[in-house]
């Protein structure tokens, strides 16, 4: 009887365990176009109520998105206080007006924000040739070893393909 009672207590204790309120955060912007604000150096993707933003100083932006093919060796910069990646959740649908507005919009509002605390941004640049003429440069952006942290949790990516960012030749 003691054995049955012990097995019953053991079974109950395993079935009643609580792993807490663990929330695995992640995102997927696959299929979303990269946008850029016209008056600053923010490039971003939006999807419904989510935003993934890369904020760079002008000099870093210009060197990272140079109009020169990288020939298999990407340009790489570290994520720092001035080279930022931010992931945000909003109360409603996010648009380029939400992100690029000089006067902050009142709605939607940010409900949660995660800042990248380390890692790198790698950019592979290729020419777009039409009729033997270079018409644009495609910059394939990949994030490596990026940890996103908020006040109450974090999540990481070993490698995340941000996507192709095309700049036309003037």
Short mmCIF file of N, CA and C in Angstrom, two decimals:
data_model
loop_
_atom_site.label_atom_id
_atom_site.label_comp_id
_atom_site.label_asym_id
_atom_site.label_seq_id
_atom_site.Cartn_x
_atom_site.Cartn_y
_atom_site.Cartn_z
N UNK A 1 0.82 -1.19 0.00
CA UNK A 1 0.00 0.00 0.00
C UNK A 1 0.86 1.26 0.00
N UNK A 2 1.98 1.21 0.76
CA UNK A 2 2.88 2.36 0.82
C UNK A 2 3.45 2.68 -0.56
N UNK A 3 3.74 1.65 -1.34
CA UNK A 3 4.29 1.85 -2.68
C UNK A 3 3.26 2.53 -3.59
N UNK A 4 2.03 2.10 -3.50
CA UNK A 4 0.98 2.70 -4.33
C UNK A 4 0.76 4.15 -3.92
N UNK A 5 0.74 4.40 -2.60
CA UNK A 5 0.58 5.77 -2.11
C UNK A 5 1.74 6.66 -2.59
N UNK A 6 2.97 6.14 -2.52
CA UNK A 6 4.15 6.89 -2.96
C UNK A 6 4.06 7.19 -4.46
N UNK A 7 3.67 6.21 -5.26
CA UNK A 7 3.53 6.43 -6.70
C UNK A 7 2.43 7.44 -7.01
N UNK A 8 1.35 7.41 -6.25
CA UNK A 8 0.27 8.36 -6.43
C UNK A 8 0.71 9.78 -6.10
N UNK A 9 1.43 9.96 -5.01
CA UNK A 9 1.96 11.27 -4.63
C UNK A 9 2.95 11.76 -5.67
N UNK A 10 3.80 10.89 -6.14
CA UNK A 10 4.79 11.25 -7.17
C UNK A 10 4.09 11.67 -8.45
N UNK A 11 3.09 10.94 -8.86
CA UNK A 11 2.34 11.27 -10.07
C UNK A 11 1.64 12.62 -9.93
N UNK A 12 1.03 12.88 -8.82
CA UNK A 12 0.35 14.16 -8.58
C UNK A 12 1.34 15.31 -8.58
N UNK A 13 2.49 15.11 -7.96
CA UNK A 13 3.48 16.20 -7.89
C UNK A 13 4.02 16.54 -9.28
N UNK A 14 4.21 15.54 -10.14
CA UNK A 14 4.67 15.83 -11.49
C UNK A 14 3.61 16.51 -12.33
N UNK A 15 2.39 16.12 -12.16
CA UNK A 15 1.32 16.71 -12.97
C UNK A 15 0.92 18.10 -12.49
N UNK A 16 1.26 18.46 -11.28
CA UNK A 16 0.88 19.77 -10.78
C UNK A 16 2.01 20.79 -10.85
N UNK A 17 3.14 20.43 -11.42
CA UNK A 17 4.25 21.38 -11.52
C UNK A 17 3.88 22.52 -12.46
N UNK A 18 4.34 23.69 -12.13
CA UNK A 18 4.09 24.87 -12.94
C UNK A 18 5.43 25.42 -13.37
N UNK A 19 5.63 25.59 -14.67
CA UNK A 19 6.90 26.13 -15.15
C UNK A 19 6.90 27.65 -15.16
N UNK A 20 5.92 28.27 -14.59
CA UNK A 20 5.87 29.73 -14.53
C UNK A 20 5.25 30.31 -15.78
N UNK A 21 5.30 31.59 -15.89
CA UNK A 21 4.75 32.28 -17.05
C UNK A 21 5.85 32.55 -18.06
N UNK A 22 6.41 31.50 -18.60
CA UNK A 22 7.48 31.65 -19.58
C UNK A 22 6.85 32.03 -20.92
N UNK A 23 7.30 33.13 -21.46
CA UNK A 23 6.82 33.57 -22.76
C UNK A 23 7.99 33.61 -23.72
N UNK A 24 7.93 32.80 -24.75
CA UNK A 24 8.99 32.80 -25.75
C UNK A 24 8.64 33.85 -26.78
N UNK A 25 9.44 34.88 -26.87
CA UNK A 25 9.21 35.94 -27.84
C UNK A 25 10.01 35.62 -29.10
N UNK A 26 9.47 36.02 -30.21
CA UNK A 26 10.13 35.84 -31.48
C UNK A 26 9.39 36.70 -32.49
N UNK A 27 9.89 36.72 -33.70
CA UNK A 27 9.19 37.45 -34.76
C UNK A 27 9.51 36.82 -36.09
N UNK A 28 8.67 37.15 -37.07
CA UNK A 28 8.87 36.66 -38.41
C UNK A 28 8.35 37.73 -39.37
N UNK A 29 9.26 38.38 -40.06
CA UNK A 29 8.92 39.42 -41.02
C UNK A 29 9.15 38.96 -42.46
N UNK A 30 9.21 37.65 -42.64
CA UNK A 30 9.44 37.09 -43.97
C UNK A 30 8.35 37.57 -44.93
N UNK A 31 8.76 37.99 -46.10
CA UNK A 31 7.82 38.47 -47.11
C UNK A 31 7.45 39.94 -46.98
N UNK A 32 7.93 40.60 -45.95
CA UNK A 32 7.65 42.03 -45.76
C UNK A 32 8.78 42.85 -46.40
N UNK A 33 8.44 43.94 -47.06
CA UNK A 33 9.43 44.78 -47.72
C UNK A 33 10.17 45.66 -46.73
N UNK A 34 11.44 45.90 -47.02
CA UNK A 34 12.24 46.83 -46.22
C UNK A 34 11.89 48.23 -46.68
N UNK A 35 11.67 49.12 -45.72
CA UNK A 35 11.37 50.52 -45.99
C UNK A 35 12.43 51.40 -45.34
N UNK A 36 12.55 52.63 -45.84
CA UNK A 36 13.48 53.59 -45.27
C UNK A 36 12.77 54.92 -45.12
N UNK A 37 13.02 55.57 -44.00
CA UNK A 37 12.48 56.93 -43.83
C UNK A 37 13.25 57.86 -44.76
N UNK A 38 12.57 58.84 -45.34
CA UNK A 38 13.20 59.72 -46.32
C UNK A 38 14.12 60.76 -45.68
N UNK A 39 13.90 61.10 -44.43
CA UNK A 39 14.69 62.18 -43.83
C UNK A 39 15.63 61.73 -42.72
N UNK A 40 15.85 60.42 -42.58
CA UNK A 40 16.83 59.93 -41.60
C UNK A 40 17.35 58.57 -42.05
N UNK A 41 18.06 57.88 -41.22
CA UNK A 41 18.72 56.63 -41.60
C UNK A 41 18.15 55.45 -40.83
N UNK A 42 16.82 55.39 -40.83
CA UNK A 42 16.10 54.27 -40.24
C UNK A 42 15.63 53.36 -41.37
N UNK A 43 15.97 52.08 -41.28
CA UNK A 43 15.41 51.11 -42.20
C UNK A 43 14.62 50.11 -41.35
N UNK A 44 13.50 49.63 -41.90
CA UNK A 44 12.62 48.85 -41.05
C UNK A 44 11.69 47.97 -41.86
N UNK A 45 11.08 47.03 -41.13
CA UNK A 45 10.02 46.19 -41.66
C UNK A 45 8.85 46.27 -40.69
N UNK A 46 7.64 46.25 -41.24
CA UNK A 46 6.45 46.23 -40.41
C UNK A 46 5.60 45.03 -40.79
N UNK A 47 4.85 44.54 -39.82
CA UNK A 47 3.90 43.47 -40.07
C UNK A 47 2.80 43.60 -39.02
N UNK A 48 1.66 44.07 -39.46
CA UNK A 48 0.52 44.27 -38.59
C UNK A 48 0.90 45.20 -37.43
N UNK A 49 0.99 44.68 -36.22
CA UNK A 49 1.29 45.51 -35.05
C UNK A 49 2.74 45.37 -34.59
N UNK A 50 3.63 44.91 -35.50
CA UNK A 50 5.04 44.70 -35.16
C UNK A 50 5.95 45.56 -36.03
N UNK A 51 7.10 45.91 -35.46
CA UNK A 51 8.12 46.71 -36.15
C UNK A 51 9.49 46.13 -35.83
N UNK A 52 10.33 45.97 -36.85
CA UNK A 52 11.73 45.61 -36.67
C UNK A 52 12.53 46.72 -37.34
N UNK A 53 13.30 47.45 -36.55
CA UNK A 53 13.93 48.69 -36.98
C UNK A 53 15.44 48.64 -36.80
N UNK A 54 16.17 49.10 -37.81
CA UNK A 54 17.62 49.29 -37.71
C UNK A 54 17.87 50.79 -37.79
N UNK A 55 18.48 51.33 -36.75
CA UNK A 55 18.79 52.76 -36.68
C UNK A 55 20.31 52.93 -36.72
N UNK A 56 20.79 53.70 -37.71
CA UNK A 56 22.22 53.88 -37.90
C UNK A 56 22.57 55.35 -38.03
N UNK A 57 23.75 55.75 -37.56
CA UNK A 57 24.22 57.10 -37.88
C UNK A 57 24.48 57.21 -39.39
N UNK A 58 24.43 58.42 -39.92
CA UNK A 58 24.59 58.62 -41.36
C UNK A 58 25.88 58.03 -41.90
N UNK A 59 27.00 58.23 -41.21
CA UNK A 59 28.29 57.72 -41.72
C UNK A 59 28.31 56.20 -41.77
N UNK A 60 27.73 55.55 -40.77
CA UNK A 60 27.68 54.09 -40.75
C UNK A 60 26.74 53.59 -41.85
N UNK A 61 25.59 54.23 -42.00
CA UNK A 61 24.65 53.87 -43.06
C UNK A 61 25.33 53.95 -44.42
N UNK A 62 26.02 55.07 -44.70
CA UNK A 62 26.68 55.26 -45.99
C UNK A 62 27.76 54.22 -46.25
N UNK A 63 28.53 53.83 -45.23
CA UNK A 63 29.58 52.84 -45.45
C UNK A 63 29.01 51.43 -45.56
N UNK A 64 27.94 51.14 -44.83
CA UNK A 64 27.34 49.81 -44.86
C UNK A 64 26.61 49.55 -46.18
N UNK A 65 25.98 50.60 -46.73
CA UNK A 65 25.21 50.44 -47.97
C UNK A 65 25.90 51.13 -49.15
N UNK A 66 27.21 51.00 -49.18
CA UNK A 66 28.02 51.51 -50.28
C UNK A 66 27.59 50.87 -51.59
N UNK A 67 27.73 51.61 -52.68
CA UNK A 67 27.35 51.11 -54.01
C UNK A 67 28.51 50.36 -54.65
N UNK A 68 29.13 49.47 -53.88
CA UNK A 68 30.23 48.65 -54.37
C UNK A 68 29.97 47.20 -53.99
N UNK A 69 30.00 46.29 -54.96
CA UNK A 69 29.78 44.88 -54.64
C UNK A 69 30.79 44.37 -53.61
N UNK A 70 30.33 43.49 -52.73
CA UNK A 70 31.21 42.96 -51.68
C UNK A 70 31.90 41.67 -52.09
N UNK A 71 31.48 41.07 -53.20
CA UNK A 71 32.13 39.88 -53.76
C UNK A 71 32.32 38.76 -52.74
N UNK A 72 31.28 38.46 -51.98
CA UNK A 72 31.33 37.34 -51.05
C UNK A 72 31.84 37.66 -49.66
N UNK A 73 32.35 38.87 -49.45
CA UNK A 73 32.82 39.26 -48.12
C UNK A 73 31.96 40.42 -47.63
N UNK A 74 30.97 40.12 -46.81
CA UNK A 74 30.04 41.19 -46.39
C UNK A 74 30.70 42.26 -45.52
N UNK A 75 30.10 43.42 -45.55
CA UNK A 75 30.49 44.48 -44.62
C UNK A 75 29.81 44.15 -43.30
N UNK A 76 30.52 44.27 -42.19
CA UNK A 76 29.98 43.89 -40.89
C UNK A 76 30.21 45.01 -39.89
N UNK A 77 29.15 45.33 -39.13
CA UNK A 77 29.28 46.30 -38.04
C UNK A 77 28.71 45.69 -36.77
N UNK A 78 29.22 46.13 -35.65
CA UNK A 78 28.73 45.68 -34.35
C UNK A 78 27.49 46.47 -33.96
N UNK A 79 26.59 45.80 -33.27
CA UNK A 79 25.43 46.47 -32.71
C UNK A 79 25.89 47.14 -31.42
N UNK A 80 25.69 48.45 -31.36
CA UNK A 80 26.14 49.24 -30.21
C UNK A 80 25.03 50.21 -29.81
N UNK A 81 25.36 51.15 -28.95
CA UNK A 81 24.40 52.17 -28.57
C UNK A 81 23.99 53.06 -29.71
N UNK A 82 24.87 53.25 -30.71
CA UNK A 82 24.52 54.10 -31.86
C UNK A 82 24.07 53.30 -33.08
N UNK A 83 24.46 52.04 -33.18
CA UNK A 83 24.00 51.13 -34.24
C UNK A 83 22.97 50.22 -33.60
N UNK A 84 21.71 50.61 -33.66
CA UNK A 84 20.68 49.93 -32.89
C UNK A 84 19.74 49.08 -33.74
N UNK A 85 19.25 48.02 -33.12
CA UNK A 85 18.15 47.24 -33.68
C UNK A 85 17.07 47.19 -32.60
N UNK A 86 15.86 47.52 -32.99
CA UNK A 86 14.76 47.58 -32.05
C UNK A 86 13.58 46.78 -32.60
N UNK A 87 12.99 45.98 -31.74
CA UNK A 87 11.77 45.26 -32.08
C UNK A 87 10.66 45.79 -31.17
N UNK A 88 9.53 46.18 -31.77
CA UNK A 88 8.41 46.75 -31.01
C UNK A 88 7.10 46.08 -31.36
N UNK A 89 6.24 46.01 -30.34
CA UNK A 89 4.84 45.61 -30.52
C UNK A 89 4.00 46.85 -30.24
N UNK A 90 2.95 47.06 -31.02
CA UNK A 90 2.09 48.24 -30.91
C UNK A 90 0.65 47.84 -30.59
N UNK A 91 -0.15 48.84 -30.26
CA UNK A 91 -1.57 48.62 -29.97
C UNK A 91 -2.40 48.46 -31.24
N UNK A 92 -1.83 48.78 -32.38
CA UNK A 92 -2.55 48.68 -33.65
C UNK A 92 -1.58 48.54 -34.79
N UNK A 93 -2.08 48.65 -36.01
CA UNK A 93 -1.28 48.48 -37.21
C UNK A 93 -0.24 49.59 -37.34
N UNK A 94 0.99 49.19 -37.63
CA UNK A 94 2.12 50.11 -37.78
C UNK A 94 2.29 50.43 -39.26
N UNK A 95 2.57 51.71 -39.57
CA UNK A 95 2.85 52.11 -40.95
C UNK A 95 4.13 52.93 -40.96
N UNK A 96 4.58 53.30 -42.16
CA UNK A 96 5.78 54.13 -42.25
C UNK A 96 5.52 55.50 -41.60
N UNK A 97 4.29 55.97 -41.57
CA UNK A 97 3.97 57.23 -40.90
C UNK A 97 4.20 57.11 -39.39
N UNK A 98 3.91 55.95 -38.83
CA UNK A 98 4.15 55.72 -37.40
C UNK A 98 5.64 55.86 -37.10
N UNK A 99 6.48 55.31 -37.96
CA UNK A 99 7.92 55.25 -37.73
C UNK A 99 8.62 56.55 -38.12
N UNK A 100 8.26 57.13 -39.26
CA UNK A 100 9.02 58.23 -39.84
C UNK A 100 8.48 59.62 -39.51
N UNK A 101 7.40 59.70 -38.81
CA UNK A 101 6.76 60.98 -38.53
C UNK A 101 7.67 61.90 -37.70
N UNK A 102 7.80 63.16 -38.11
CA UNK A 102 8.59 64.14 -37.36
C UNK A 102 7.92 64.42 -36.02
N UNK A 103 6.63 64.60 -36.05
CA UNK A 103 5.85 64.76 -34.82
C UNK A 103 5.33 63.37 -34.48
N UNK A 104 5.65 62.83 -33.30
CA UNK A 104 5.21 61.48 -32.97
C UNK A 104 3.69 61.33 -33.07
N UNK A 105 3.26 60.23 -33.66
CA UNK A 105 1.83 59.96 -33.78
C UNK A 105 1.28 59.53 -32.43
N UNK A 106 -0.01 59.79 -32.21
CA UNK A 106 -0.62 59.43 -30.93
C UNK A 106 -1.11 57.99 -30.90
N UNK A 107 -1.34 57.42 -32.09
CA UNK A 107 -1.81 56.05 -32.15
C UNK A 107 -1.30 55.41 -33.43
N UNK A 108 -0.86 54.19 -33.43
CA UNK A 108 -0.83 53.27 -32.31
C UNK A 108 0.32 53.60 -31.35
N UNK A 109 0.24 53.07 -30.16
CA UNK A 109 1.29 53.29 -29.18
C UNK A 109 2.08 52.00 -28.96
N UNK A 110 3.30 52.16 -28.49
CA UNK A 110 4.18 51.01 -28.22
C UNK A 110 3.70 50.31 -26.95
N UNK A 111 3.49 49.00 -27.05
CA UNK A 111 3.11 48.23 -25.86
C UNK A 111 4.29 47.49 -25.27
N UNK A 112 5.28 47.15 -26.10
CA UNK A 112 6.45 46.42 -25.64
C UNK A 112 7.61 46.71 -26.57
N UNK A 113 8.82 46.83 -26.00
CA UNK A 113 10.01 47.11 -26.81
C UNK A 113 11.17 46.24 -26.35
N UNK A 114 11.87 45.65 -27.32
CA UNK A 114 13.06 44.87 -27.07
C UNK A 114 14.21 45.53 -27.82
N UNK A 115 15.33 45.76 -27.15
CA UNK A 115 16.52 46.35 -27.77
C UNK A 115 17.57 45.27 -27.97
N UNK A 116 18.24 45.31 -29.12
CA UNK A 116 19.34 44.37 -29.36
C UNK A 116 20.50 44.80 -28.47
N UNK A 117 21.04 43.83 -27.74
CA UNK A 117 22.12 44.14 -26.79
C UNK A 117 23.48 43.69 -27.26
N UNK A 118 23.57 43.17 -28.44
CA UNK A 118 24.85 42.74 -28.98
C UNK A 118 24.64 42.01 -30.30
N UNK A 119 25.73 41.65 -30.93
CA UNK A 119 25.67 40.96 -32.21
C UNK A 119 26.20 41.83 -33.32
N UNK A 120 25.96 41.40 -34.54
CA UNK A 120 26.46 42.14 -35.70
C UNK A 120 25.39 42.22 -36.79
N UNK A 121 25.59 43.21 -37.65
CA UNK A 121 24.80 43.38 -38.87
C UNK A 121 25.75 43.15 -40.02
N UNK A 122 25.43 42.20 -40.90
CA UNK A 122 26.27 41.91 -42.06
C UNK A 122 25.48 42.26 -43.32
N UNK A 123 26.18 42.92 -44.27
CA UNK A 123 25.53 43.35 -45.51
C UNK A 123 26.36 42.87 -46.69
N UNK A 124 25.72 42.07 -47.55
CA UNK A 124 26.33 41.59 -48.80
C UNK A 124 25.71 42.41 -49.93
N UNK A 125 26.55 43.09 -50.72
CA UNK A 125 26.06 43.99 -51.77
C UNK A 125 26.33 43.39 -53.16
N UNK A 126 25.29 43.44 -53.99
CA UNK A 126 25.38 42.97 -55.38
C UNK A 126 24.77 44.00 -56.32
N UNK A 127 25.27 44.03 -57.55
CA UNK A 127 24.73 44.93 -58.56
C UNK A 127 23.51 44.32 -59.23
N UNK A 128 22.56 45.18 -59.58
CA UNK A 128 21.42 44.78 -60.41
C UNK A 128 21.70 45.36 -61.80
N UNK A 129 21.86 44.46 -62.78
CA UNK A 129 22.24 44.88 -64.13
C UNK A 129 21.06 44.63 -65.07
N UNK A 130 20.66 45.68 -65.80
CA UNK A 130 19.61 45.58 -66.80
C UNK A 130 20.16 46.16 -68.10
N UNK A 131 20.12 45.35 -69.17
CA UNK A 131 20.66 45.77 -70.48
C UNK A 131 22.09 46.28 -70.37
N UNK A 132 22.93 45.52 -69.69
CA UNK A 132 24.36 45.83 -69.50
C UNK A 132 24.62 47.10 -68.71
N UNK A 133 23.62 47.59 -67.99
CA UNK A 133 23.79 48.80 -67.20
C UNK A 133 23.39 48.52 -65.75
N UNK A 134 24.21 49.01 -64.80
CA UNK A 134 23.88 48.86 -63.38
C UNK A 134 22.75 49.83 -63.06
N UNK A 135 21.62 49.29 -62.65
CA UNK A 135 20.45 50.12 -62.35
C UNK A 135 20.18 50.26 -60.85
N UNK A 136 20.75 49.34 -60.06
CA UNK A 136 20.53 49.37 -58.61
C UNK A 136 21.56 48.49 -57.92
N UNK A 137 21.57 48.56 -56.61
CA UNK A 137 22.38 47.67 -55.78
C UNK A 137 21.45 47.01 -54.77
N UNK A 138 21.56 45.70 -54.65
CA UNK A 138 20.79 44.96 -53.66
C UNK A 138 21.70 44.64 -52.49
N UNK A 139 21.25 45.02 -51.31
CA UNK A 139 22.01 44.80 -50.08
C UNK A 139 21.28 43.76 -49.25
N UNK A 140 21.86 42.55 -49.14
CA UNK A 140 21.25 41.49 -48.35
C UNK A 140 21.72 41.66 -46.91
N UNK A 141 20.77 41.90 -46.00
CA UNK A 141 21.09 42.21 -44.60
C UNK A 141 20.79 40.97 -43.74
N UNK A 142 21.80 40.56 -42.97
CA UNK A 142 21.65 39.44 -42.05
C UNK A 142 22.12 39.88 -40.66
N UNK A 143 21.36 39.50 -39.65
CA UNK A 143 21.72 39.78 -38.25
C UNK A 143 22.33 38.51 -37.66
N UNK A 144 23.47 38.64 -36.97
CA UNK A 144 24.15 37.49 -36.39
C UNK A 144 24.30 37.65 -34.89
N UNK A 145 24.01 36.56 -34.17
CA UNK A 145 24.20 36.49 -32.71
C UNK A 145 23.58 37.67 -31.98
N UNK A 146 22.32 37.93 -32.30
CA UNK A 146 21.63 39.08 -31.73
C UNK A 146 20.73 38.62 -30.58
N UNK A 147 20.89 39.29 -29.44
CA UNK A 147 20.05 39.05 -28.29
C UNK A 147 19.17 40.28 -28.10
N UNK A 148 17.86 40.06 -28.04
CA UNK A 148 16.91 41.14 -27.79
C UNK A 148 16.47 41.06 -26.34
N UNK A 149 16.52 42.19 -25.63
CA UNK A 149 16.15 42.21 -24.22
C UNK A 149 15.14 43.31 -23.94
N UNK A 150 14.19 43.00 -23.07
CA UNK A 150 13.24 43.99 -22.57
C UNK A 150 13.39 44.01 -21.05
N UNK A 151 12.53 44.74 -20.39
CA UNK A 151 12.63 44.82 -18.93
C UNK A 151 12.33 43.50 -18.24
N UNK A 152 11.57 42.61 -18.90
CA UNK A 152 11.19 41.38 -18.21
C UNK A 152 11.53 40.08 -18.94
N UNK A 153 12.07 40.12 -20.15
CA UNK A 153 12.47 38.89 -20.82
C UNK A 153 13.40 39.18 -21.99
N UNK A 154 13.85 38.11 -22.64
CA UNK A 154 14.75 38.28 -23.79
C UNK A 154 14.59 37.09 -24.72
N UNK A 155 15.11 37.24 -25.93
CA UNK A 155 15.17 36.15 -26.89
C UNK A 155 16.33 36.42 -27.83
N UNK A 156 16.80 35.38 -28.51
CA UNK A 156 18.02 35.48 -29.32
C UNK A 156 17.85 34.81 -30.67
N UNK A 157 18.70 35.27 -31.60
CA UNK A 157 18.83 34.64 -32.90
C UNK A 157 20.31 34.42 -33.17
N UNK A 158 20.68 33.24 -33.63
CA UNK A 158 22.05 33.00 -34.08
C UNK A 158 22.24 33.70 -35.42
N UNK A 159 21.25 33.55 -36.30
CA UNK A 159 21.28 34.19 -37.61
C UNK A 159 19.85 34.51 -38.02
N UNK A 160 19.61 35.74 -38.43
CA UNK A 160 18.28 36.14 -38.87
C UNK A 160 18.42 36.95 -40.15
N UNK A 161 17.78 36.50 -41.22
CA UNK A 161 17.85 37.21 -42.50
C UNK A 161 16.83 38.34 -42.46
N UNK A 162 17.34 39.57 -42.37
CA UNK A 162 16.47 40.75 -42.37
C UNK A 162 15.85 40.94 -43.75
N UNK A 163 16.66 40.72 -44.80
CA UNK A 163 16.13 40.76 -46.16
C UNK A 163 16.99 41.57 -47.11
N UNK A 164 16.44 41.75 -48.31
CA UNK A 164 17.13 42.49 -49.38
C UNK A 164 16.62 43.93 -49.40
N UNK A 165 17.56 44.85 -49.36
CA UNK A 165 17.28 46.28 -49.38
C UNK A 165 17.87 46.82 -50.66
N UNK A 166 17.04 47.29 -51.58
CA UNK A 166 17.51 47.73 -52.89
C UNK A 166 17.56 49.25 -52.95
N UNK A 167 18.68 49.76 -53.45
CA UNK A 167 18.86 51.20 -53.67
C UNK A 167 19.13 51.40 -55.16
N UNK A 168 18.25 52.18 -55.79
CA UNK A 168 18.40 52.43 -57.22
C UNK A 168 19.50 53.44 -57.48
N UNK A 169 20.16 53.28 -58.65
CA UNK A 169 21.20 54.20 -59.09
C UNK A 169 20.50 55.43 -59.68
N UNK A 170 20.96 56.59 -59.31
CA UNK A 170 20.32 57.82 -59.83
C UNK A 170 20.84 58.18 -61.19
#
